[in-house]
Amino acid sequence: MKTIEIRATGTPSISGTVKRTVERIASMRVTIAAIGAAVCYAGTAAGSDPLMYAGAFVALCAIRTLAGTSPEKGGAR
């Protein structure tokens, strides 16, 4: 019988986890902005100032990070 040995490819690191989380959030910026805008609208319709302000803050932050990125290098010439 052969022995099967399973080992982790590397030790988990906090910096790697944070980096992957930031990349995941960055890839979902438009979705996060749309959800924030919907929450802001719902807060306005319900007359809830904290909900409206929270939704607006999230939407504006997501759009701010989207506008702050530079276009990727490369592509067709």
PDB file of C-alpha atoms in Angstrom:
ATOM      1  CA  MET A   1       0.000   0.000   0.000  1.00  0.00           C
ATOM      2  CA  LYS A   2       1.168   3.474  -0.815  1.00  0.00           C
ATOM      3  CA  THR A   3       1.086   6.263   1.708  1.00  0.00           C
ATOM      4  CA  ILE A   4      -0.611   9.495   0.702  1.00  0.00           C
ATOM      5  CA  GLU A   5       0.777  12.596   2.320  1.00  0.00           C
ATOM      6  CA  ILE A   6      -1.108  15.849   2.195  1.00  0.00           C
ATOM      7  CA  ARG A   7       0.707  19.064   3.027  1.00  0.00           C
ATOM      8  CA  ALA A   8      -0.311  22.652   2.792  1.00  0.00           C
ATOM      9  CA  THR A   9       1.315  24.579  -0.041  1.00  0.00           C
ATOM     10  CA  GLY A  10       2.365  27.271   2.381  1.00  0.00           C
ATOM     11  CA  THR A  11       1.619  28.690   5.738  1.00  0.00           C
ATOM     12  CA  PRO A  12      -1.359  31.035   5.811  1.00  0.00           C
ATOM     13  CA  SER A  13      -0.407  34.647   6.310  1.00  0.00           C
ATOM     14  CA  ILE A  14      -2.472  37.592   7.409  1.00  0.00           C
ATOM     15  CA  SER A  15      -1.002  39.868   4.750  1.00  0.00           C
ATOM     16  CA  GLY A  16      -1.912  37.414   2.003  1.00  0.00           C
ATOM     17  CA  THR A  17      -5.449  37.100   3.300  1.00  0.00           C
ATOM     18  CA  VAL A  18      -5.833  40.872   3.502  1.00  0.00           C
ATOM     19  CA  LYS A  19      -4.448  41.259  -0.019  1.00  0.00           C
ATOM     20  CA  ARG A  20      -6.902  38.712  -1.439  1.00  0.00           C
ATOM     21  CA  THR A  21      -9.793  40.374   0.408  1.00  0.00           C
ATOM     22  CA  VAL A  22      -8.866  43.813  -0.931  1.00  0.00           C
ATOM     23  CA  GLU A  23      -8.588  42.426  -4.471  1.00  0.00           C
ATOM     24  CA  ARG A  24     -11.997  40.754  -4.141  1.00  0.00           C
ATOM     25  CA  ILE A  25     -13.626  43.971  -2.935  1.00  0.00           C
ATOM     26  CA  ALA A  26     -11.887  45.950  -5.699  1.00  0.00           C
ATOM     27  CA  SER A  27     -13.266  43.586  -8.333  1.00  0.00           C
ATOM     28  CA  MET A  28     -16.808  44.163  -7.016  1.00  0.00           C
ATOM     29  CA  ARG A  29     -16.700  47.989  -6.874  1.00  0.00           C
ATOM     30  CA  VAL A  30     -19.538  48.579  -9.318  1.00  0.00           C
ATOM     31  CA  THR A  31     -21.781  46.064  -7.548  1.00  0.00           C
ATOM     32  CA  ILE A  32     -21.011  47.616  -4.165  1.00  0.00           C
ATOM     33  CA  ALA A  33     -21.756  51.100  -5.543  1.00  0.00           C
ATOM     34  CA  ALA A  34     -25.093  49.924  -6.972  1.00  0.00           C
ATOM     35  CA  ILE A  35     -26.099  48.278  -3.691  1.00  0.00           C
ATOM     36  CA  GLY A  36     -25.102  51.422  -1.776  1.00  0.00           C
ATOM     37  CA  ALA A  37     -27.179  53.572  -4.113  1.00  0.00           C
ATOM     38  CA  ALA A  38     -30.172  51.245  -3.655  1.00  0.00           C
ATOM     39  CA  VAL A  39     -29.782  51.437   0.124  1.00  0.00           C
ATOM     40  CA  CYS A  40     -29.590  55.227  -0.100  1.00  0.00           C
ATOM     41  CA  TYR A  41     -32.779  55.289  -2.165  1.00  0.00           C
ATOM     42  CA  ALA A  42     -34.529  52.928   0.274  1.00  0.00           C
ATOM     43  CA  GLY A  43     -33.445  55.131   3.171  1.00  0.00           C
ATOM     44  CA  THR A  44     -34.827  58.172   1.403  1.00  0.00           C
ATOM     45  CA  ALA A  45     -38.132  56.429   0.689  1.00  0.00           C
ATOM     46  CA  ALA A  46     -38.408  55.197   4.292  1.00  0.00           C
ATOM     47  CA  GLY A  47     -37.435  58.552   5.758  1.00  0.00           C
ATOM     48  CA  SER A  48     -34.445  57.086   7.581  1.00  0.00           C
ATOM     49  CA  ASP A  49     -31.544  59.508   7.607  1.00  0.00           C
ATOM     50  CA  PRO A  50     -28.921  57.049   8.999  1.00  0.00           C
ATOM     51  CA  LEU A  51     -29.791  54.464   6.334  1.00  0.00           C
ATOM     52  CA  MET A  52     -29.724  57.104   3.597  1.00  0.00           C
ATOM     53  CA  TYR A  53     -26.377  58.498   4.723  1.00  0.00           C
ATOM     54  CA  ALA A  54     -24.818  55.038   5.102  1.00  0.00           C
ATOM     55  CA  GLY A  55     -25.902  54.018   1.598  1.00  0.00           C
ATOM     56  CA  ALA A  56     -24.667  57.272   0.096  1.00  0.00           C
ATOM     57  CA  PHE A  57     -21.329  56.962   1.890  1.00  0.00           C
ATOM     58  CA  VAL A  58     -20.789  53.407   0.626  1.00  0.00           C
ATOM     59  CA  ALA A  59     -21.780  54.319  -2.933  1.00  0.00           C
ATOM     60  CA  LEU A  60     -19.536  57.376  -3.021  1.00  0.00           C
ATOM     61  CA  CYS A  61     -16.575  55.468  -1.568  1.00  0.00           C
ATOM     62  CA  ALA A  62     -16.972  52.711  -4.155  1.00  0.00           C
ATOM     63  CA  ILE A  63     -17.170  55.222  -6.995  1.00  0.00           C
ATOM     64  CA  ARG A  64     -14.215  57.160  -5.577  1.00  0.00           C
ATOM     65  CA  THR A  65     -11.995  54.081  -5.674  1.00  0.00           C
ATOM     66  CA  LEU A  66     -13.241  53.298  -9.180  1.00  0.00           C
ATOM     67  CA  ALA A  67     -12.366  56.793 -10.418  1.00  0.00           C
ATOM     68  CA  GLY A  68      -8.983  56.718  -8.671  1.00  0.00           C
ATOM     69  CA  THR A  69      -7.648  53.761 -10.640  1.00  0.00           C
ATOM     70  CA  SER A  70      -5.468  54.222 -13.663  1.00  0.00           C
ATOM     71  CA  PRO A  71      -6.060  52.237 -16.834  1.00  0.00           C
ATOM     72  CA  GLU A  72      -4.080  49.041 -17.093  1.00  0.00           C
ATOM     73  CA  LYS A  73      -0.968  49.077 -19.210  1.00  0.00           C
ATOM     74  CA  GLY A  74      -0.744  46.968 -22.313  1.00  0.00           C
ATOM     75  CA  GLY A  75      -3.336  46.051 -24.870  1.00  0.00           C
ATOM     76  CA  ALA A  76      -3.461  46.398 -28.644  1.00  0.00           C
ATOM     77  CA  ARG A  77      -1.197  48.947 -30.263  1.00  0.00           C
TER      78      ARG A  77
END
